[in-house]
């Protein structure tokens, strides 16, 4: 329910930075981190802004549901709103691995391993105690799960756990990690027919089931809800680590490779989805309702866990966009690059802000504060706004976060304090 350090790691920060009274420019002209690639930052900034749409939909849309695409009567607008946000997690996780791969050229294996382990552990702690509390506003537990404290294990958790795995496997080198990552992505759907079937709040299975399926696990006062199964996301991170060499090439060469790769991945998705009975447990078929309904079914690939078709569908266009990003100019790109340089700060604060706005909306609509102090799945019936309202609130969230993120980006661009690697 998803910035890297001064060494280019993604989403491994910790604390918010106070706003300056006079905000600096969106992209500081003098950034001591000369290794930064604006194309990567722009793509990451775009997907994190898009991600906020999905979370506003979760918290503020009337009759909200965790996965609206499972609804056969979904509207085109709601489908498009949910579908576009599918690009966020794959890009985050892939670029986390890519950033680590770029770091491997400057650090020894031991230094990189220590960095990845410490950041990975920190991210898992943040997911458990900071982000999960922001999701529920109930650090003491919620009645809907028997008074247990909800620990939502989402994209922050899976990046942190992936970093810990990568800390060990990076000793093999980037090419070996690329091969292992590609193998996981190509083969993990073979488990679909044999892995225990599980649902989000299903607690009947042992913990290892969370490697490839959604499930919950009670541990003392906590209910760990594994929304993001680990195995395929580790594959994405290893793959990102392996392709880091592409980003070390001259811009014209890098962009040519990214463009060809993106087109090839997108074409592979279309061919795999259309003609091969592999790569996604959710098959498609021609719909009696017509071409639009058929296209929706075709694009409705599986995210939990991310299928091969899902990853081809998302990473292909993302590679194309990254290839074209250097050609783009203007204030919109500058704003996206700025957001892309502080994704962790954006992520944590946007969850807090969206939940707070949903509480305010609930009070305005006549519900009590107590009814809103829970995860959105348990919001009272009748609460929420329609899809136009979702987009209006999303725009408000982005505008409200802009000054904060701009200040954090400015601080990180001009200072080298150790704690900034956690922001």
Coordinates of N, CA and C in Angstrom, one line a residue, residues 1 53-62 64 131 134-137 350-352 354-359 361 372 374-377 379 383-385 390 393:
X1 N 0.8 -1.1 0.0 CA 0.0 0.0 0.0 C 0.8 1.1 0.0
X53 N -1.7 8.8 -6.3 CA -3.1 8.6 -6.7 C -3.7 7.4 -6.1
X54 N -3.0 6.3 -6.2 CA -3.5 5.0 -5.7 C -3.8 5.1 -4.2
X55 N -3.0 5.7 -3.4 CA -3.1 5.8 -2.0 C -4.3 6.8 -1.6
X56 N -4.5 7.8 -2.4 CA -5.6 8.7 -2.2 C -6.9 7.9 -2.5
X57 N -6.9 7.1 -3.6 CA -8.0 6.2 -3.9 C -8.3 5.3 -2.7
X58 N -7.3 4.7 -2.2 CA -7.4 3.8 -1.0 C -8.2 4.4 0.1
X59 N -7.7 5.6 0.5 CA -8.1 6.3 1.7 C -9.4 7.1 1.5
X60 N -9.6 7.6 0.4 CA -10.6 8.6 0.2 C -11.8 8.3 -0.7
X61 N -11.7 7.2 -1.5 CA -12.7 6.9 -2.5 C -13.9 6.1 -1.8
X62 N -15.1 6.5 -2.1 CA -16.2 5.8 -1.6 C -16.2 4.3 -2.0
X64 N -14.1 2.1 -1.0 CA -12.8 1.7 -1.3 C -12.5 0.2 -1.1
X131 N 5.5 3.7 9.0 CA 4.6 3.7 7.9 C 3.3 3.0 8.3
X134 N 1.2 5.3 10.4 CA 0.6 6.3 9.5 C -0.6 5.8 8.8
X135 N -0.5 4.5 8.4 CA -1.7 3.9 7.7 C -2.9 3.7 8.6
X136 N -2.7 3.4 9.9 CA -3.8 3.2 10.8 C -4.1 4.3 11.8
X137 N -3.1 5.1 12.1 CA -3.3 6.1 13.2 C -3.7 5.5 14.5
X350 N 3.6 11.5 2.6 CA 2.4 11.5 1.8 C 1.4 10.5 2.5
X351 N 1.8 9.4 3.1 CA 0.9 8.5 3.8 C 0.3 9.2 5.0
X352 N 1.1 9.9 5.8 CA 0.6 10.7 6.9 C -0.5 11.7 6.4
X354 N -2.2 11.9 3.5 CA -3.4 11.4 2.9 C -4.4 10.8 4.0
X355 N -3.8 10.1 5.0 CA -4.7 9.6 6.1 C -5.3 10.8 6.8
X356 N -4.5 11.8 7.1 CA -5.0 13.0 7.9 C -6.2 13.6 7.1
X357 N -6.0 13.8 5.7 CA -7.0 14.4 4.9 C -8.3 13.5 4.9
X358 N -8.1 12.2 4.9 CA -9.3 11.3 4.9 C -10.0 11.4 6.2
X359 N -9.3 11.6 7.3 CA -9.9 11.7 8.6 C -10.8 13.0 8.6
X361 N -12.0 14.6 6.0 CA -13.1 14.3 5.1 C -14.2 13.5 5.9
X372 N -12.4 6.7 12.0 CA -11.4 6.9 11.0 C -10.0 6.5 11.5
X374 N -8.2 3.8 11.8 CA -8.0 2.5 11.4 C -7.5 2.4 10.0
X375 N -7.2 1.3 9.4 CA -6.8 1.1 8.1 C -8.1 1.3 7.2
X376 N -7.9 1.9 6.0 CA -9.0 2.3 5.1 C -9.9 1.2 4.8
X377 N -9.5 -0.1 4.8 CA -10.4 -1.2 4.5 C -11.5 -1.3 5.5
X379 N -13.0 1.5 6.9 CA -13.7 2.7 7.1 C -15.2 2.5 7.0
X383 N -18.7 6.5 3.5 CA -17.6 7.5 3.5 C -17.0 7.6 2.2
X384 N -16.5 8.7 1.8 CA -15.6 8.9 0.7 C -16.2 9.7 -0.4
X385 N -15.4 9.9 -1.5 CA -15.7 10.7 -2.6 C -15.6 9.9 -3.9
X390 N -11.2 12.1 -5.9 CA -9.9 11.4 -5.7 C -8.8 12.2 -6.3
X393 N -8.1 15.6 -4.5 CA -7.4 15.4 -3.3 C -5.9 15.1 -3.6

